[in-house]
Coordinates of C-alpha atoms and ligand atoms in Angstrom, one line a residue:
X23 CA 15.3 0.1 3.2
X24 CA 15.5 2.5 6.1
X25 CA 12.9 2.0 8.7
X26 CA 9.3 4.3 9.1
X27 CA 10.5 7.0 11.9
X28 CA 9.1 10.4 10.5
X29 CA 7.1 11.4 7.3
X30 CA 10.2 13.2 6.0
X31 CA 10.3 12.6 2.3
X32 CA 8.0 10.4 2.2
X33 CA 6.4 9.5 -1.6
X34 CA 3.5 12.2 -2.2
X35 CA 0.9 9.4 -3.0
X36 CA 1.2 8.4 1.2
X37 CA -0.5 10.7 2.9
X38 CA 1.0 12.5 6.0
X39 CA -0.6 13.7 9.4
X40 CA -1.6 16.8 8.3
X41 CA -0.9 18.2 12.0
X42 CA 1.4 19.1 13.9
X43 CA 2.4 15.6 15.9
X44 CA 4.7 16.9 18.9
X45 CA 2.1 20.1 19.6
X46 CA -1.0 18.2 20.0
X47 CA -1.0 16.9 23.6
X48 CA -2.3 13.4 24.8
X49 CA -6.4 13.1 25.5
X50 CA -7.1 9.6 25.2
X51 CA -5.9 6.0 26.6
X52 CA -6.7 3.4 24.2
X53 CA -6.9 -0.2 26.0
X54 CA -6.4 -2.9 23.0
X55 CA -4.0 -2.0 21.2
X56 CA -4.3 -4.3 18.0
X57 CA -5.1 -3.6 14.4
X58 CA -8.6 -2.7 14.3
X59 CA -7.4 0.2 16.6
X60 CA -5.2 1.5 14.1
X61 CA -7.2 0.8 11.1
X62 CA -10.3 2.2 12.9
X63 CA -10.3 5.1 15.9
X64 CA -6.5 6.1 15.5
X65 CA -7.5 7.2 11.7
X66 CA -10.5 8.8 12.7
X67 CA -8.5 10.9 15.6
X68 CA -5.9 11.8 12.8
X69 CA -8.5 13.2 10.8
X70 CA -9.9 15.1 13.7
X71 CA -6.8 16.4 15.0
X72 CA -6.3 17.5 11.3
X73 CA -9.4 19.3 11.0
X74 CA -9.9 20.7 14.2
X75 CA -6.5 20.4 16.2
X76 CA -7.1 19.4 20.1
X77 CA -5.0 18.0 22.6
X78 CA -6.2 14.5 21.5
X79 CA -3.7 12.0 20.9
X80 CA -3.5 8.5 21.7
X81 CA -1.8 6.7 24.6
X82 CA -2.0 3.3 23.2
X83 CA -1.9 0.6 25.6
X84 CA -1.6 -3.1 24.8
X85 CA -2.3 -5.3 27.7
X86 CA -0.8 -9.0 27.4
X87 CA 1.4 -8.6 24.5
X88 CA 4.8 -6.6 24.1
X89 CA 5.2 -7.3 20.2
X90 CA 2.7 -3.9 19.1
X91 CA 4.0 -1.7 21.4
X92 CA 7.9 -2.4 21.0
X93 CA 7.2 -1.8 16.9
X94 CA 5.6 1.1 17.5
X95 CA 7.7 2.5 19.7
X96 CA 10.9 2.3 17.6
X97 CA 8.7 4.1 15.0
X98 CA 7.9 7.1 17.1
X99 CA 4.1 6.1 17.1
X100 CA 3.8 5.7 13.4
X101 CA 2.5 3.0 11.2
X102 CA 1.0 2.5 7.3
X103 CA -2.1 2.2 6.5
X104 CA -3.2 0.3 3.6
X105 CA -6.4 1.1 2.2
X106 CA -7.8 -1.6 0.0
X107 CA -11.3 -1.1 -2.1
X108 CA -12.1 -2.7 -5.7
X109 CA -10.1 -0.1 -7.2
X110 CA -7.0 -0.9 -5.5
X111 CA -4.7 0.2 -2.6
X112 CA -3.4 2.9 -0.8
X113 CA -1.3 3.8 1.6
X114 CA -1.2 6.5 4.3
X115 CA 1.2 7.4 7.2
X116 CA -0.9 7.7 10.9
X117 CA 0.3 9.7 13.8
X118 CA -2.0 10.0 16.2
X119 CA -1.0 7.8 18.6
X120 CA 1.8 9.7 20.6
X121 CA 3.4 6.3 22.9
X122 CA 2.6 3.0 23.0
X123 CA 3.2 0.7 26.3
X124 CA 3.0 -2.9 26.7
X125 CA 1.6 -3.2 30.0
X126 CA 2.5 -6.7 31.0
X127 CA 6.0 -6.1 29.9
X128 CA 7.6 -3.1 32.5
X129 CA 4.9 -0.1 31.5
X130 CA 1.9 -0.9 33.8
X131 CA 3.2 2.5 36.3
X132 CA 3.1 4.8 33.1
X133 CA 0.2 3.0 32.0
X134 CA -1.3 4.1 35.9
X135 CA 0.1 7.5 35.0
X136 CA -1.6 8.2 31.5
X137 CA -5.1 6.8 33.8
X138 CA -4.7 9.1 36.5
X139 CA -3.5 12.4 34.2
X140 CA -6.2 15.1 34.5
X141 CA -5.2 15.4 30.3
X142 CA -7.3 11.7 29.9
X143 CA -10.4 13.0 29.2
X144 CA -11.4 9.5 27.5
X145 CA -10.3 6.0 27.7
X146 CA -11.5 3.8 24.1
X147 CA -11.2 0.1 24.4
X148 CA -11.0 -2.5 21.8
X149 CA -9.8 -6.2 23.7
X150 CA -12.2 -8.4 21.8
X151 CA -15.4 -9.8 23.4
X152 CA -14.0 -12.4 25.6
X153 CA -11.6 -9.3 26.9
X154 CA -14.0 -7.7 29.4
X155 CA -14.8 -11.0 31.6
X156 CA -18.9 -10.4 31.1
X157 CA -21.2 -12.8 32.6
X158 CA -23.8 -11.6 29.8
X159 CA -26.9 -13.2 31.9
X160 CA -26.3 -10.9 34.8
X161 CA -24.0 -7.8 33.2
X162 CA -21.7 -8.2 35.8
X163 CA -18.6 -9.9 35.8
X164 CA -17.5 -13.3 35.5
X165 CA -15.6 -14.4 38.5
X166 CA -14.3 -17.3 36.6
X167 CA -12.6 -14.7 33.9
X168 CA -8.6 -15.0 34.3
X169 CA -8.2 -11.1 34.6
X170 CA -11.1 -10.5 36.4
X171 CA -10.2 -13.2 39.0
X172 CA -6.5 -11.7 39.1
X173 CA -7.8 -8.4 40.0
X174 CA -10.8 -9.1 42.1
X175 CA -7.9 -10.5 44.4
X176 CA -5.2 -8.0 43.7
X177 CA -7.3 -4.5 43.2
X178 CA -4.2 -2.7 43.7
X179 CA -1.9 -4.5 40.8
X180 CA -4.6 -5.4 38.1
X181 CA -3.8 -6.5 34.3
X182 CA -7.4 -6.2 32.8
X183 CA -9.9 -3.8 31.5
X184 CA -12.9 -3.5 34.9
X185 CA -9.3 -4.0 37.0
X186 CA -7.1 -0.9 35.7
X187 CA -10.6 1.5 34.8
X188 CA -11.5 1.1 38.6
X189 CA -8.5 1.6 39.8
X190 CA -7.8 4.6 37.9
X191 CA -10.9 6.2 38.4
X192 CA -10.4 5.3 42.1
X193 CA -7.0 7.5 42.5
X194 CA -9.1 10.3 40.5
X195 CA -11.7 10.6 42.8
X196 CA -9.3 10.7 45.5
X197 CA -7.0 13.4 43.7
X198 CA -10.5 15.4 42.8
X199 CA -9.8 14.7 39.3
X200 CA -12.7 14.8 37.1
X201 CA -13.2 11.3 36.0
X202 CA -12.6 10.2 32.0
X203 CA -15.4 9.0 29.5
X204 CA -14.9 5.1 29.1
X205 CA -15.9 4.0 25.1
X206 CA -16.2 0.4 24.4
X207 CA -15.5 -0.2 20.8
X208 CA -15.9 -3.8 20.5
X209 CA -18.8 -5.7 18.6
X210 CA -21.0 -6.4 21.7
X211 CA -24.4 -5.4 22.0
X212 CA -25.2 -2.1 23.7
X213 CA -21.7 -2.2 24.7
X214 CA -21.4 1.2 26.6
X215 CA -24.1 0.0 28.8
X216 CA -22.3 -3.7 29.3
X217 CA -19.1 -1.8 29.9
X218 CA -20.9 0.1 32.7
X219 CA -22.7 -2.5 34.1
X220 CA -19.7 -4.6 34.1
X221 CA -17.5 -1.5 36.1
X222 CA -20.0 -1.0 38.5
X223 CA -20.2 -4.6 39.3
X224 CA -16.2 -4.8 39.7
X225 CA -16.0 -1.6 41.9
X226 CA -19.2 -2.9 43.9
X227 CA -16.8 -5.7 45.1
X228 CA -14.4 -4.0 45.5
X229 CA -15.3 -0.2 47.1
X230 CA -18.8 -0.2 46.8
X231 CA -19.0 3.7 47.5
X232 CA -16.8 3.7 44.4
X233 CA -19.1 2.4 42.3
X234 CA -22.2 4.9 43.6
X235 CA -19.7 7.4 42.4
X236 CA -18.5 6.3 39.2
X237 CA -22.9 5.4 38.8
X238 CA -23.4 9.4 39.3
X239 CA -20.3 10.2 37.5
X240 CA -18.6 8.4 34.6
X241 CA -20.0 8.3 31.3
X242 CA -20.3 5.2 29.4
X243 CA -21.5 6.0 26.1
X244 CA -21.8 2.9 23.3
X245 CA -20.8 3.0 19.8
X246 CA -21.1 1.1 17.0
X247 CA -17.9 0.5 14.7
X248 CA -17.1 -0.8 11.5
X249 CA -14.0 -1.3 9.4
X250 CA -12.9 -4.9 7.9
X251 CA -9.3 -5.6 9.0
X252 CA -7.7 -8.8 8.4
X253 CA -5.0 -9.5 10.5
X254 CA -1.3 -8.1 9.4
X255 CA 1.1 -10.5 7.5
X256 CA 4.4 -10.7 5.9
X257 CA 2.0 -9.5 2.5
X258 CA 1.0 -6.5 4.7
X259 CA 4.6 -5.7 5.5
X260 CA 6.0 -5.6 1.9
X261 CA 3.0 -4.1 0.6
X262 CA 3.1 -1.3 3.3
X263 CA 7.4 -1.0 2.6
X264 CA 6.3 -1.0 -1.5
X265 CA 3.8 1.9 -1.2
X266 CA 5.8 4.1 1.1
X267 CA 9.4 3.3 0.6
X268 CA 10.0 2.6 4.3
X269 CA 10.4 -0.8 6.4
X270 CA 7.4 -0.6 8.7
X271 CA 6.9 -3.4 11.3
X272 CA 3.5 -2.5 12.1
X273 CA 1.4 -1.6 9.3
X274 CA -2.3 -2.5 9.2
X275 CA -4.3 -3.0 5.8
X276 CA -8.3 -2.2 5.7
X277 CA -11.0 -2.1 3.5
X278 CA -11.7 1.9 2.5
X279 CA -15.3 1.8 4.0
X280 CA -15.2 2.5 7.3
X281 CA -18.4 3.3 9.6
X282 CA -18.6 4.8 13.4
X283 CA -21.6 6.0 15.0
X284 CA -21.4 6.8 18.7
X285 CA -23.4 8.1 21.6
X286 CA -22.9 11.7 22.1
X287 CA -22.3 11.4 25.5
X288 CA -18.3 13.2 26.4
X289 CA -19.1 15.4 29.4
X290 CA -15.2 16.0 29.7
X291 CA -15.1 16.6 25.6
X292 CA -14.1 14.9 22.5
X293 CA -12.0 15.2 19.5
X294 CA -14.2 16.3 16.1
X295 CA -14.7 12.8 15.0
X296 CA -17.8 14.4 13.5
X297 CA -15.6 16.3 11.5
X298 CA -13.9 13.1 10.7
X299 CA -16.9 11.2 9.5
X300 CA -18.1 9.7 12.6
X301 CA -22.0 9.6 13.2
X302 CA -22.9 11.0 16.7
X303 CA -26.5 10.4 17.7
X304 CA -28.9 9.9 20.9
X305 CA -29.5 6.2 20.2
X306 CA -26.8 3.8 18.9
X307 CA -28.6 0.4 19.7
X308 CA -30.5 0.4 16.3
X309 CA -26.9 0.7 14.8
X310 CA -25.5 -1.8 16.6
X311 CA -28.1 -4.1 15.9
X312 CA -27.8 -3.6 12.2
X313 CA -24.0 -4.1 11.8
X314 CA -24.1 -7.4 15.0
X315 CA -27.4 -9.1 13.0
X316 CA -26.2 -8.1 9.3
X317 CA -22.2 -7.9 8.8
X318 CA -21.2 -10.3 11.8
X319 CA -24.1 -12.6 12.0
X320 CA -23.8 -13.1 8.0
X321 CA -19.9 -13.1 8.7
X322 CA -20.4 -15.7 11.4
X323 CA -22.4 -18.0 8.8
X324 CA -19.8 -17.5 6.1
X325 CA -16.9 -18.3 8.1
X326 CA -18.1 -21.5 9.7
X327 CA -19.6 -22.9 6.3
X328 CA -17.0 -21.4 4.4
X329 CA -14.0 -23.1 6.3
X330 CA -15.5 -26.4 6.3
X331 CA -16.6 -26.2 2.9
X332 CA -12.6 -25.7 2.3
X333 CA -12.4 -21.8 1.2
X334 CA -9.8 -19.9 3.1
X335 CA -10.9 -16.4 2.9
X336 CA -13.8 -14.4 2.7
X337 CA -13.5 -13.6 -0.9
X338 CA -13.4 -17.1 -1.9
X339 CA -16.9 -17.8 0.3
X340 CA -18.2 -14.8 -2.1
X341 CA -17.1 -17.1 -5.3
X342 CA -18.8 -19.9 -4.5
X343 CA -22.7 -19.4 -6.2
X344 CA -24.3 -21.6 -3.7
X345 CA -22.8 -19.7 -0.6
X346 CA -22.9 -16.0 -1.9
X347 CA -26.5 -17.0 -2.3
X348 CA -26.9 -18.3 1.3
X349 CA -25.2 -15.1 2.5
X350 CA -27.6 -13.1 0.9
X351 CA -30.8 -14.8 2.4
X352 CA -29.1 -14.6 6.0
X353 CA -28.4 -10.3 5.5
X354 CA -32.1 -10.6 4.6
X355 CA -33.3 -12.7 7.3
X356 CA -30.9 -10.5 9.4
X357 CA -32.6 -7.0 8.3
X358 CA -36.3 -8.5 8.4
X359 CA -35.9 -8.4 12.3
X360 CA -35.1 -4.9 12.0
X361 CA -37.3 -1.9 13.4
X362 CA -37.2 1.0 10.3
X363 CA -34.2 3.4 11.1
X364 CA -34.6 6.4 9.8
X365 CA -32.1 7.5 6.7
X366 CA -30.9 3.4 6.7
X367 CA -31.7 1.2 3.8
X368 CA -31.2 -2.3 4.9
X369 CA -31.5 -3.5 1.2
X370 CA -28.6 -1.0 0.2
X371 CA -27.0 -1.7 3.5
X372 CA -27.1 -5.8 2.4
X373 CA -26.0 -4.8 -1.2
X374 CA -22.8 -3.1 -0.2
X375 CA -22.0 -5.5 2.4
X376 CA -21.8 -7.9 0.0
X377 CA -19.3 -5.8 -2.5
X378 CA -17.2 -5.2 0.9
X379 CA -17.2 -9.3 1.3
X380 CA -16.3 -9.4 -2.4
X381 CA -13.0 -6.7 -1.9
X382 CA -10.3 -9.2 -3.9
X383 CA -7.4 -7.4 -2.4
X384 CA -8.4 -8.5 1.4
X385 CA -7.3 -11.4 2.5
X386 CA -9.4 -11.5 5.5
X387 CA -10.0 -15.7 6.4
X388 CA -12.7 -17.2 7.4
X389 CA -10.5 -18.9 9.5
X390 CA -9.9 -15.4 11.8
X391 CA -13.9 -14.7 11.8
X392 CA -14.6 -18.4 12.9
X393 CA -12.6 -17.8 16.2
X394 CA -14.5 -17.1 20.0
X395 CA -17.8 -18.2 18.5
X396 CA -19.3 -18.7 22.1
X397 CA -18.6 -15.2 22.6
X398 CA -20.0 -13.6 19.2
X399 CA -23.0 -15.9 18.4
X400 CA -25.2 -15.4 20.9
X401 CA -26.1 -11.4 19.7
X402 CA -25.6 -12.2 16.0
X403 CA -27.1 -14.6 15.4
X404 CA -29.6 -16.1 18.6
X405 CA -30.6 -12.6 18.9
X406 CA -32.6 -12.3 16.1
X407 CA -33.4 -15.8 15.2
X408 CA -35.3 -14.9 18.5
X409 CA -36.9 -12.0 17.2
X410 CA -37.5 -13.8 14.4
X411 CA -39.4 -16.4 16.3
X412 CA -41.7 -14.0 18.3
X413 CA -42.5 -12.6 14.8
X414 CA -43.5 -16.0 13.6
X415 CA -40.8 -15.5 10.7
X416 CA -38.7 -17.7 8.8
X417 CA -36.0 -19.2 11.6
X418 CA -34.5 -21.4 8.4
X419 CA -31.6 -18.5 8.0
X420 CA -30.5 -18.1 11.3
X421 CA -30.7 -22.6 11.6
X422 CA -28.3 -22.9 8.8
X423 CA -26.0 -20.3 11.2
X424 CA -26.4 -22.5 14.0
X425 CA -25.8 -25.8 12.6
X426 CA -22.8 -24.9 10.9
X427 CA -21.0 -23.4 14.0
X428 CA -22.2 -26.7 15.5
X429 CA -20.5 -28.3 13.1
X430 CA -17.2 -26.1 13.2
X431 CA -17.0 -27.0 16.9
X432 CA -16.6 -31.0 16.3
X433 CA -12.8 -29.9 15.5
X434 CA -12.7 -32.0 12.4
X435 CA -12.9 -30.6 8.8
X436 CA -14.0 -32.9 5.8
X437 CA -11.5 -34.8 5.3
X438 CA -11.2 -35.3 9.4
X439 CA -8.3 -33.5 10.0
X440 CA -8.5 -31.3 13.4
X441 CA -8.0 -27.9 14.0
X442 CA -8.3 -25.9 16.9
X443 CA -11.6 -23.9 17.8
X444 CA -9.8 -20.9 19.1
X445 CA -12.9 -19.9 21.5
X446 CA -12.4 -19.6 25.2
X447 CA -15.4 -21.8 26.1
X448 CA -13.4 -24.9 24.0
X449 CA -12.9 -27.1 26.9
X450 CA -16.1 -26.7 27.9
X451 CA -17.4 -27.2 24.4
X452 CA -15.7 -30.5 23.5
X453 CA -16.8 -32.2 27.2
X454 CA -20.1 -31.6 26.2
X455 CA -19.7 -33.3 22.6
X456 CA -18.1 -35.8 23.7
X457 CA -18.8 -39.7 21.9
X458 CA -21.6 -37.3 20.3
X459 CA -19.3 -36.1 17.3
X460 CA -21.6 -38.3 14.3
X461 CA -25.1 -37.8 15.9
X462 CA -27.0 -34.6 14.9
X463 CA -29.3 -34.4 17.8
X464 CA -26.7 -35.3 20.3
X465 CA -24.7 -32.7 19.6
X466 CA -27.3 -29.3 18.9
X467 CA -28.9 -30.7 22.0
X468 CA -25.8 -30.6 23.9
X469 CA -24.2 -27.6 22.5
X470 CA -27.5 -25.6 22.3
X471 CA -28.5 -25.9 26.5
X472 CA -24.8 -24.9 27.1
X473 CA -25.5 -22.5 29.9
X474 CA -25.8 -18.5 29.3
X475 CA -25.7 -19.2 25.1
X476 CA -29.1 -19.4 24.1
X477 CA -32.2 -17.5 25.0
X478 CA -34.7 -19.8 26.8
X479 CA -37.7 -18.8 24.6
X480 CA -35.1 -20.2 21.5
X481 CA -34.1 -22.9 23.3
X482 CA -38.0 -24.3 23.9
X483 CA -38.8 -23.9 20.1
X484 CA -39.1 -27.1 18.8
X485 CA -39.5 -25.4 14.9
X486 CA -36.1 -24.1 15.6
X487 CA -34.6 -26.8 16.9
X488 CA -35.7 -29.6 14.9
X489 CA -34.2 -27.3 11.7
X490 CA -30.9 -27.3 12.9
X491 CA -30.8 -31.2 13.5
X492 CA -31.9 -31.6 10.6
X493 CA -29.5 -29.4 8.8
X494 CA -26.2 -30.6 11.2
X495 CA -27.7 -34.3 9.8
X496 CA -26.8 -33.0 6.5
X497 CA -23.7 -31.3 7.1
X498 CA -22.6 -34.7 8.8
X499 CA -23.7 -37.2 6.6
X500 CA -23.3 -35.5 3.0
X501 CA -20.9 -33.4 3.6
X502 CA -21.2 -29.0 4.2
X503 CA -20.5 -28.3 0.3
X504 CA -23.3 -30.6 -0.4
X505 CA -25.7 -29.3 1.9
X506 CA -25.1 -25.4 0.6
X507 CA -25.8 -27.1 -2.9
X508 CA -29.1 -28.3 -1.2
X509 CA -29.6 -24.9 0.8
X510 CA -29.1 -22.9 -2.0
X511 CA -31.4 -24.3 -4.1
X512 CA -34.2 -24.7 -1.4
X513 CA -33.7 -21.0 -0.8
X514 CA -34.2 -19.9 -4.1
X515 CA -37.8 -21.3 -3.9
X516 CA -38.4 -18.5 -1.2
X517 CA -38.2 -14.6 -1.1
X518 CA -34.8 -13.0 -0.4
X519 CA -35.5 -9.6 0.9
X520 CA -39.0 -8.6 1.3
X521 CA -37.9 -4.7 2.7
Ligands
CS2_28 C1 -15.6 -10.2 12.2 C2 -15.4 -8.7 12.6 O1 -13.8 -11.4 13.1 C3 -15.0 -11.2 13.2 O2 -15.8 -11.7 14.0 O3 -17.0 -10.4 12.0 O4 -14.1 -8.5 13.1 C4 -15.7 -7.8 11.4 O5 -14.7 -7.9 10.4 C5 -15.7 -6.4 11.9 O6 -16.7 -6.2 12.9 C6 -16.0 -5.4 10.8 O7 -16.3 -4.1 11.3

């Protein structure tokens, strides 16, 4: 099968770029370049550049690895698409990334280039939450962080996010270049403001009158973004060769629902991704909050109780009664914390959430969602257990979370086998478990006053606290099926959505 290097004669089912590839120019630097890239703002770029044309396409950039960029690049920027809803699957052909460079790997001087270029008008980012090297209690960065260690000391030859944005933005000041729009499009909270704080505090170290100008002159605005995206394998790739004909190293396979809402904030322009579907509005927190509490908090639960309790994937969790239930109380408990948002309903937001978890043909595992929980708990689910608190509401939800990513991080499943954590505060959390692994209040104790992980206010509640031992004491005494029997049932005794 020949490989994927242009849409000619391709199947009429896939659907083509409906552009012209090599006369749109280049407008944007994407930082990250992994799958939820290419399942999320590469598609909604094609779809602008198709409705409204714009020199907008994608310098994608992938920082450590050289795997993405080298399959891409032998594919002239093209990859598959698989869609995959209830219905079924699809597959379409994406072209709006124009190059792809592997920075690590001989590229980091075009990657400088495609920075400096007065054609960048924007720079996306999608690196994961550990990526950035945030110290979340102070905003700033995290001297510890490998990258941002590496370029705090070498400023002139960096290999992370704060490291190549200042730098760039350094030579465009000095070449009166206006500067570029930086877009965080990772699942942290308020993430445009994190991003900013976290660039001012790099260049501060670094050039501090920098930093007052990239304060008075680079936007930072946050977005909120949604697509389901397991990660690619060997399935992906014959599925993606079976729908289009073509051998395609690089495909990506999504659920059809995809969301983006984003700050309108592009004082050097944008592509239409209004046109495209996106939501542009003033305030993007309450959005944020909504998709961090509901999708990933519930996520978070499902994939710590649902590995231990033995089910690979998502689906699975969604076929066992006892924890579809239990991921129905947490999307309540999640959307009872919620301020009203005009034209959102939280209980039709819940409802579809749960047909997304149920999509049979994605095989997204538990397994994936379980990884860096250090770095994704704290906003969904400590967040609004807090809010929960100060509102004197029901903390049971947001306990069960807790106790089972407690439990994950003893490293030993049911049967006692180990696995790894995959989170980058793993040494850190196994010295503090240590000789504690069988005693409930040992363990939340030790894992809960971890420093910069849970709120203080959370922290001193002894309701909340005493809850989790006593559902960790569960978990390690009966067992985690057992104690979603038990949950389940106890939850059915109270209210599931009361909004
Ligand atoms: C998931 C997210 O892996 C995870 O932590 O919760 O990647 C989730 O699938 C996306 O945010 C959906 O938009």
């Amino acid at each position: 099968m020949s490989r994927l290097k242009s849409t000619d004669r391709l199947a009429d089912t896939v659907r083509v770029p409906a552009y012209n590839r090599d006369a749109a120019g280049e407008g944007i630097v994407h930082l990250g370049l992994g799958a939820f890239h290419k399942a999320h703002q590469a598609v909604y770029t094609d779809d602008a550049l198709a409705l409204a044309g714009g020199d907008w396409r994608i310098v994608g950039v992938s920082l450590r690895s050289a795997g993405p960029a080298a399959e891409l690049c032998a594919q002239d920027g093209l990859y598959t698409l698989v869609e995959a809803d209830t219905e079924g699957t699809e597959a379409r052909v994406i072209g709006a990334i124009s190059r792809a460079l592997a920075h690590a790997h001989g590229d980091a001087a075009a990657v400088r280039d495609a920075l400096v270029a007065p054609s960048t008008r924007i720079v996306t980012i999608t690196v994961t939450e550990k990526g950035y090297g945030i110290d979340r209690s102070t905003g700033g960065v995290d001297p510890g962080h490998e990258a941002i260690a590496h370029d705090l000391a070498r400023p002139d030859a960096p290999i992370g996010v704060a490291g190549l944005i200042v730098q760039s933005l350094a030579a465009r000041r000095a070449a009166g270049t206006d500067p570029f729009t930086v877009l965080s499009c990772d699942n942290l909270p308020e993430n445009g403001v994190l991003t900013r704080s976290l660039i001012l505090d790099f260049a501060a170290r670094t050039d501090p009158a920098l930093g007052v100008w990239i304060a008075e002159n680079v936007a930072f605005p946050s977005s909120m973004v949604d697509r389901i995206t397991p990660a690619a394998d060997d399935s992906t790739l014959a599925l993606a060769a079976k729908l289009t004909g073509r051998d395609d190293r690089t495909p990506v396979m999504a659920e059809r629902f995809r969301q983006w809402v984003i700050e309108d904030r592009f004082p050097s322009g944008r592509p239409a991704w209004d046109a495209a579907g996106a939501l542009l509005v003033d305030d993007v927190a309450p959005y944020e909050r909504m998709k961090l509490r509901m999708l990933n908090g519930a996520h978070s639960m499902l994939a710590y109780t649902g590995f231990l309790a033995g089910h690979r994937h998502v689906r699975d969790v969604m076929a066992d009664a006892g924890l579809a239930k239990l991921v129905q109380r947490h999307l309540a408990a999640a959307a009872a914390t919620m301020e009203p948002l005009t034209g959102v309903d939280f209980k039709a937001y819940a409802d579809d959430l749960v047909e997304r978890f149920r999509n049979p043909h994605l095989a997204h595992e538990t397994y994936q969602i379980a990884m860096d929980g250090s770095e994704k708990i704290p906003q969904r689910i400590f967040a609004p257990a807090r809010d929960a608190l100060h509102a004197g509401a029901d903390l049971r939800a947001f306990a069960f979370a807790t106790a089972a990513w407690i439990r994950y991080c003893t490293g030993r499943d049911g049967d006692d086998a180990p696995y790894d954590l995959r989170d980058p505060r793993e040494a850190e959390i196994m010295a503090a478990i240590e000789g504690r692994r069988d005693d409930a209040a040992g363990l939340a104790d030790a894992l809960l006053s971890l420093p910069r992980l849970v709120p203080t206010d959370l922290l001193n509640s002894a309701l909340f606290r005493d809850q989790v031992v006593a559902i960790l004491r569960s978990m390690l005494e009966r067992g985690v099926s057992a104690t979603i029997v038990a949950e389940a049932d106890y939850q059915s005794k109270s209210r599931v959505f009361d909004r």
